[in-house]
Coordinates of C-alpha atoms and ligand atoms in Angstrom, one line a residue:
M104 CA 94.8 -199.7 -25.9
L105 CA 92.0 -201.4 -23.9
V106 CA 88.8 -199.3 -23.5
L107 CA 85.6 -199.9 -21.6
G108 CA 82.8 -198.2 -23.5
I109 CA 79.5 -197.2 -21.8
E110 CA 76.3 -196.3 -23.6
T111 CA 73.0 -195.1 -22.1
S112 CA 71.8 -192.4 -24.5
C113 CA 68.3 -193.9 -25.1
D114 CA 66.8 -197.2 -23.9
E115 CA 69.7 -199.7 -23.9
T116 CA 72.1 -199.9 -20.9
A117 CA 75.3 -201.1 -22.5
A118 CA 78.9 -201.7 -21.9
G119 CA 81.7 -203.3 -23.9
V120 CA 85.4 -203.8 -23.9
V121 CA 87.4 -203.2 -27.1
A122 CA 91.2 -203.5 -27.7
D123 CA 92.8 -201.0 -30.1
G124 CA 89.5 -199.8 -31.5
R125 CA 88.9 -203.1 -33.4
R126 CA 89.0 -206.2 -31.3
M127 CA 85.8 -206.7 -29.4
L128 CA 86.3 -208.6 -26.1
S129 CA 82.8 -208.1 -24.8
N130 CA 79.5 -206.4 -25.6
V131 CA 76.7 -206.5 -23.0
V132 CA 73.4 -204.9 -23.7
A133 CA 70.4 -204.7 -21.4
S134 CA 67.5 -203.6 -23.6
Q135 CA 64.5 -201.8 -22.1
A136 CA 62.5 -202.3 -25.4
A137 CA 60.0 -204.6 -23.7
I138 CA 59.4 -202.1 -20.9
H139 CA 58.7 -199.2 -23.3
A140 CA 56.7 -201.4 -25.7
R141 CA 53.5 -201.0 -23.7
Y142 CA 53.8 -197.2 -24.1
G143 CA 54.5 -197.4 -27.8
G144 CA 57.7 -195.4 -27.4
V145 CA 60.6 -194.6 -25.1
V146 CA 59.4 -192.8 -21.9
P147 CA 62.5 -190.8 -20.7
E148 CA 61.9 -190.9 -17.0
V149 CA 61.3 -194.7 -17.1
A150 CA 64.5 -195.1 -19.2
S151 CA 66.7 -193.2 -16.7
R152 CA 65.3 -195.2 -13.8
H153 CA 66.1 -198.5 -15.5
H154 CA 69.5 -197.3 -16.5
I155 CA 70.3 -196.7 -12.8
E156 CA 69.3 -200.3 -12.0
A157 CA 71.1 -202.0 -14.9
M158 CA 74.2 -199.9 -15.2
L159 CA 76.6 -201.5 -12.7
P160 CA 75.6 -205.1 -13.4
V161 CA 76.1 -204.5 -17.1
V162 CA 79.6 -203.0 -16.5
K163 CA 80.5 -205.9 -14.3
A164 CA 79.3 -208.4 -16.9
A165 CA 81.2 -206.6 -19.7
L166 CA 84.5 -206.8 -17.7
A167 CA 83.8 -210.4 -16.7
E168 CA 83.0 -211.5 -20.3
A169 CA 86.2 -209.7 -21.5
K170 CA 88.2 -211.5 -18.7
C171 CA 89.5 -208.1 -17.8
K172 CA 90.2 -206.4 -14.5
P173 CA 89.7 -202.6 -14.0
S174 CA 93.5 -202.3 -13.7
D175 CA 93.9 -203.7 -17.3
L176 CA 91.9 -200.8 -18.8
D177 CA 93.6 -197.9 -20.4
A178 CA 90.6 -195.6 -20.6
I179 CA 86.8 -195.4 -20.0
A180 CA 84.7 -194.1 -22.8
V181 CA 81.1 -192.9 -22.5
T182 CA 78.4 -191.5 -24.7
A183 CA 78.1 -187.8 -23.8
G184 CA 75.4 -187.0 -26.4
P185 CA 73.3 -186.6 -28.4
G186 CA 70.4 -188.4 -26.5
L187 CA 68.0 -188.2 -23.6
A188 CA 69.4 -185.9 -20.9
G189 CA 68.4 -188.2 -17.9
S190 CA 69.6 -191.3 -19.7
L191 CA 72.9 -189.8 -20.7
L192 CA 73.5 -188.6 -17.2
V193 CA 73.4 -192.1 -15.7
G194 CA 76.1 -193.4 -18.1
L195 CA 78.2 -190.2 -17.8
N196 CA 78.2 -190.1 -14.0
T197 CA 78.9 -193.8 -13.8
A198 CA 81.9 -193.4 -16.2
K199 CA 83.2 -190.3 -14.3
S200 CA 83.0 -192.2 -11.0
L201 CA 84.7 -195.3 -12.4
A202 CA 87.4 -193.1 -14.0
Y203 CA 88.0 -191.4 -10.8
A204 CA 88.0 -194.5 -8.6
W205 CA 90.2 -196.5 -11.0
D206 CA 92.4 -193.6 -12.0
K207 CA 91.7 -193.9 -15.8
P208 CA 91.3 -191.2 -18.4
L209 CA 87.7 -190.5 -19.4
I210 CA 86.7 -190.1 -23.1
G211 CA 83.4 -188.5 -24.1
V212 CA 82.1 -189.9 -27.3
N213 CA 79.5 -188.6 -29.7
H214 CA 76.8 -191.3 -30.0
L215 CA 76.7 -190.9 -33.8
E216 CA 80.5 -191.3 -34.0
G217 CA 80.0 -194.5 -32.1
H218 CA 77.5 -195.8 -34.7
I219 CA 80.1 -195.0 -37.4
Y220 CA 82.9 -197.0 -35.6
A221 CA 80.7 -200.0 -35.2
N222 CA 82.0 -200.6 -38.8
W223 CA 85.5 -201.1 -37.4
L224 CA 84.5 -204.0 -35.1
P225 CA 84.0 -206.9 -37.5
E226 CA 87.1 -208.9 -38.2
A227 CA 87.2 -208.2 -41.9
E228 CA 89.4 -205.5 -43.4
P229 CA 88.2 -202.2 -41.9
P230 CA 86.8 -199.4 -44.1
S231 CA 89.2 -196.8 -45.6
L232 CA 88.5 -193.1 -45.6
P233 CA 87.1 -190.9 -47.2
A234 CA 83.8 -192.7 -46.9
V235 CA 80.2 -191.8 -47.3
V236 CA 78.4 -192.5 -44.0
L237 CA 74.6 -193.0 -43.7
I238 CA 73.6 -193.0 -40.0
V239 CA 69.9 -194.0 -39.7
S240 CA 68.6 -194.5 -36.1
G241 CA 65.6 -193.8 -33.9
G242 CA 66.8 -190.2 -33.5
H243 CA 68.9 -189.5 -36.6
S244 CA 69.1 -189.7 -40.4
E245 CA 72.4 -188.2 -41.4
L246 CA 74.4 -188.4 -44.6
L247 CA 78.0 -187.5 -44.0
L248 CA 81.4 -187.5 -45.7
A249 CA 84.0 -188.9 -43.3
E250 CA 87.1 -187.3 -44.7
A251 CA 89.5 -188.6 -42.0
H252 CA 89.1 -190.0 -38.5
G253 CA 87.0 -187.5 -36.5
V254 CA 86.6 -185.2 -39.5
Y255 CA 83.1 -185.2 -40.9
R256 CA 81.2 -183.0 -43.4
L257 CA 77.4 -183.0 -43.1
L258 CA 75.8 -183.5 -46.6
G259 CA 72.2 -184.2 -45.7
R260 CA 69.9 -184.8 -42.8
T261 CA 66.2 -185.4 -42.1
R262 CA 64.0 -182.3 -42.1
D263 CA 61.4 -184.0 -39.9
D264 CA 61.2 -187.6 -38.6
A265 CA 64.3 -189.8 -38.4
A266 CA 64.2 -193.0 -40.4
G267 CA 63.8 -195.2 -37.3
E268 CA 61.2 -192.8 -35.9
A269 CA 59.2 -193.2 -39.1
F270 CA 59.4 -197.0 -38.8
D271 CA 58.2 -196.7 -35.2
K272 CA 55.4 -194.4 -36.0
A273 CA 54.3 -196.4 -39.1
A274 CA 54.3 -199.6 -37.0
R275 CA 52.2 -197.9 -34.4
V276 CA 49.6 -196.9 -37.0
L277 CA 49.5 -200.4 -38.3
G278 CA 49.3 -201.9 -34.8
L279 CA 52.5 -203.8 -35.2
G280 CA 54.3 -203.0 -31.9
F281 CA 57.4 -201.2 -30.7
P282 CA 60.2 -200.9 -31.8
G283 CA 58.7 -200.6 -35.3
G284 CA 61.8 -201.5 -37.4
P285 CA 61.9 -205.2 -36.7
T286 CA 58.1 -205.6 -36.7
I287 CA 57.7 -203.8 -40.0
E288 CA 60.5 -205.9 -41.5
R289 CA 58.9 -209.1 -40.3
A290 CA 55.4 -208.1 -41.4
A291 CA 56.6 -207.0 -44.9
R292 CA 58.0 -210.6 -45.5
E293 CA 54.3 -211.7 -45.6
A294 CA 53.2 -209.1 -48.1
G295 CA 51.5 -210.0 -51.4
P296 CA 53.0 -209.4 -54.8
K297 CA 51.5 -205.9 -55.2
P298 CA 52.0 -203.7 -52.1
P299 CA 50.8 -200.2 -52.4
R300 CA 53.2 -197.7 -53.8
L301 CA 53.8 -195.0 -51.2
P302 CA 55.3 -191.5 -51.8
R303 CA 59.0 -190.7 -51.7
A304 CA 60.1 -187.2 -50.7
W305 CA 63.1 -186.5 -53.0
L306 CA 63.2 -182.8 -52.1
G307 CA 64.8 -181.8 -55.4
A308 CA 67.6 -183.4 -57.3
A309 CA 70.3 -181.3 -55.6
S310 CA 69.2 -182.0 -52.0
H311 CA 70.7 -184.8 -49.9
D312 CA 68.1 -184.2 -47.1
F313 CA 65.4 -186.6 -46.2
S314 CA 61.8 -186.2 -45.2
F315 CA 59.6 -189.0 -43.8
S316 CA 56.6 -187.3 -42.3
G317 CA 54.6 -187.4 -45.6
L318 CA 55.3 -191.1 -45.9
K319 CA 54.1 -191.6 -42.3
T320 CA 50.9 -189.7 -43.2
A321 CA 50.4 -191.8 -46.3
V322 CA 50.6 -195.0 -44.3
A323 CA 47.9 -193.7 -42.0
R324 CA 45.7 -192.7 -44.9
V325 CA 46.1 -196.0 -46.8
A326 CA 45.5 -197.9 -43.5
A327 CA 42.3 -195.9 -42.9
E328 CA 40.9 -195.7 -46.4
S329 CA 41.8 -199.0 -48.1
D330 CA 41.4 -202.6 -47.3
A331 CA 45.1 -203.4 -48.1
P332 CA 46.5 -205.9 -45.7
R333 CA 48.9 -204.6 -43.0
A334 CA 51.7 -206.6 -44.4
D335 CA 51.3 -205.0 -47.8
I336 CA 51.3 -201.5 -46.3
A337 CA 54.4 -202.3 -44.2
A338 CA 56.1 -203.5 -47.4
G339 CA 55.1 -200.4 -49.3
F340 CA 56.4 -198.3 -46.5
Q341 CA 59.7 -200.2 -46.1
T342 CA 60.3 -200.1 -49.9
A343 CA 59.8 -196.3 -50.0
V344 CA 62.3 -195.7 -47.1
V345 CA 64.9 -198.0 -48.6
D346 CA 64.5 -196.5 -52.0
V347 CA 65.2 -192.9 -50.8
L348 CA 68.0 -193.9 -48.4
T349 CA 69.9 -195.9 -50.9
R350 CA 69.5 -193.5 -53.9
K351 CA 70.7 -190.5 -51.9
A352 CA 73.7 -192.4 -50.4
V353 CA 74.7 -193.7 -53.8
D354 CA 74.3 -190.3 -55.4
V355 CA 76.6 -188.8 -52.8
A356 CA 79.1 -191.6 -53.2
Q357 CA 79.2 -190.9 -57.0
Q358 CA 79.5 -187.1 -56.5
T359 CA 82.2 -187.2 -53.8
G360 CA 84.2 -190.1 -55.3
A361 CA 84.4 -191.7 -51.8
G362 CA 85.9 -195.2 -51.7
C363 CA 83.0 -196.8 -49.8
I364 CA 79.7 -196.4 -48.1
L365 CA 79.3 -197.0 -44.3
L366 CA 75.9 -197.9 -43.1
S367 CA 75.1 -197.6 -39.4
G368 CA 72.5 -197.0 -36.7
G369 CA 69.6 -199.2 -35.7
V370 CA 67.8 -199.0 -39.1
A371 CA 71.0 -200.4 -40.7
A372 CA 69.9 -203.7 -39.2
N373 CA 67.1 -203.8 -41.9
G374 CA 67.7 -206.6 -44.3
P375 CA 66.2 -205.0 -47.4
L376 CA 68.2 -201.7 -46.8
R377 CA 71.4 -203.7 -46.5
E378 CA 70.6 -205.7 -49.6
V379 CA 69.5 -202.8 -51.9
M380 CA 72.4 -200.6 -50.8
R381 CA 74.8 -203.3 -51.9
Q382 CA 73.0 -203.8 -55.2
R383 CA 72.9 -200.1 -56.1
S384 CA 76.3 -198.9 -54.7
P385 CA 79.2 -198.6 -57.2
V386 CA 81.6 -198.8 -54.2
P387 CA 81.9 -201.4 -51.4
V388 CA 79.3 -201.1 -48.6
F389 CA 80.2 -201.7 -45.0
V390 CA 77.5 -202.5 -42.5
P391 CA 78.0 -204.0 -39.0
P392 CA 76.2 -207.2 -38.0
P393 CA 72.6 -206.3 -36.8
V394 CA 73.6 -206.6 -33.1
L395 CA 76.2 -203.8 -33.6
C396 CA 73.8 -201.6 -35.6
T397 CA 71.6 -200.9 -32.6
D398 CA 73.0 -199.1 -29.5
N399 CA 75.9 -200.9 -27.8
G400 CA 78.9 -200.1 -25.7
A401 CA 81.5 -201.7 -27.9
M402 CA 81.0 -199.1 -30.6
I403 CA 81.6 -196.3 -28.1
A404 CA 84.8 -198.0 -27.0
A405 CA 85.8 -198.3 -30.7
A406 CA 85.1 -194.6 -31.4
A407 CA 87.0 -193.6 -28.3
H408 CA 90.1 -195.2 -29.6
Y409 CA 90.1 -192.8 -32.5
C410 CA 89.0 -189.9 -30.3
A411 CA 91.9 -190.5 -28.0
E412 CA 94.3 -190.5 -30.9
A413 CA 93.0 -187.0 -31.6
G414 CA 93.6 -186.0 -28.0
R415 CA 89.9 -185.7 -27.0
A416 CA 89.8 -186.8 -23.3
A417 CA 88.4 -184.7 -20.4
L418 CA 87.3 -185.3 -16.9
D419 CA 85.0 -182.1 -16.8
L420 CA 82.8 -183.8 -19.3
D421 CA 79.1 -182.9 -19.3
V422 CA 76.1 -184.3 -21.3
R423 CA 75.4 -182.6 -24.6
V424 CA 71.7 -183.4 -25.4
S425 CA 72.2 -182.0 -28.9
W426 CA 75.7 -182.6 -30.2
P427 CA 76.0 -182.1 -34.0
I428 CA 78.7 -184.4 -35.4
A429 CA 79.3 -181.9 -38.2
G430 CA 78.0 -178.5 -39.2
Ligands
LIG789 O1 70.5 -196.8 -33.1 P1 69.4 -197.3 -32.3 O2 69.4 -198.6 -31.6 O3 69.0 -196.2 -31.3 C1 69.1 -194.8 -31.5 O4 70.2 -194.3 -31.5 O5 68.0 -194.2 -31.9 O6 68.1 -197.3 -33.3 C2 66.8 -197.6 -32.9 C3 65.9 -197.5 -34.1 C4 64.5 -197.7 -33.8 O7 63.7 -196.7 -34.4 C5 64.1 -199.1 -34.5 O8 62.8 -199.2 -34.9 C6 65.1 -199.1 -35.6 O9 66.3 -198.5 -35.1 N1 65.4 -200.5 -36.1 C7 65.1 -200.9 -37.3 C8 65.4 -202.3 -37.3 N2 65.9 -202.6 -36.1 C9 65.9 -201.5 -35.4 N3 64.6 -200.3 -38.4 C10 64.4 -201.0 -39.5 N4 64.6 -202.3 -39.6 C11 65.1 -203.0 -38.5 N5 65.4 -204.3 -38.6
LIG790 ZN1 71.9 -195.1 -31.6

């Protein structure tokens, strides 16, 4: 099954073509990061406007790179939520129009499910289920048990900021630029041997939830009250986030007996997070290459393959700004 996947939930206009949920034929991403950088975060109206401009050229490029004609496609998949309403609408209406014009089924995909299935795109042996899934992005920090394709149990989530949002806010406080994940990671490489130890919110031994707002406040306090270099504060922040994310994911893997841990979402591009997770995990850790961790269309096409198998395809699709992947 050949699927065109379209993604516009936040600030990347993206499209990719994937065969059978695994073989990536193309993956084209037009990032608006540089446009939003001057505002220090994503401005929703600006994002929708740029999606409109970039959408069709990105779809054309994805088909051309895949050497594929519209008539070769078996389905069109699109992120229907969660995300920014105006941004989602651009992708969804494009996908609906193309599905109608080309007479193809339309598959609405949950953005978080897309992040999970980025783990099926690398050529190596795919993950087996059940698996513990940690999705850490600009809008989400979710710990799930994927019991089977499309069947998820929510084990923990953030109670305030998402992990990526914490990176973005900490970077802003430190004057490191947007998006904050890559800038913090880069700054932290220049840190001295004794970065400040910043607080971890464990929220009690039994909880698998996260909280990052206290850490964000601690970054602001240390930056204002001490003469610690920015690189040291960035390293202290990154170490605290990585410590909490990895310990909670590993705890859950031990408690559930899941066969592996799947790491996904933009923050999964973080080198220390990938490394520490692998060191601490008792089971294999799957993590997509960094370019497939951040938002892209190929992951939506991959997820759609498994959604279609479960019979989830509809033309009366509408955006779902909040769409929980599991209750
Ligand atoms: O998944 P994504 O592209 O978009 C959302 O669905 O939100 O994730 C974007 C988030 C941003 O907050 C960004 O700062 C973070 O992922 N990010 C990183 C890194 N690269 C991107 N966080 C930590 N380290 C990175 N290398
Ligand atoms: Zn995302």
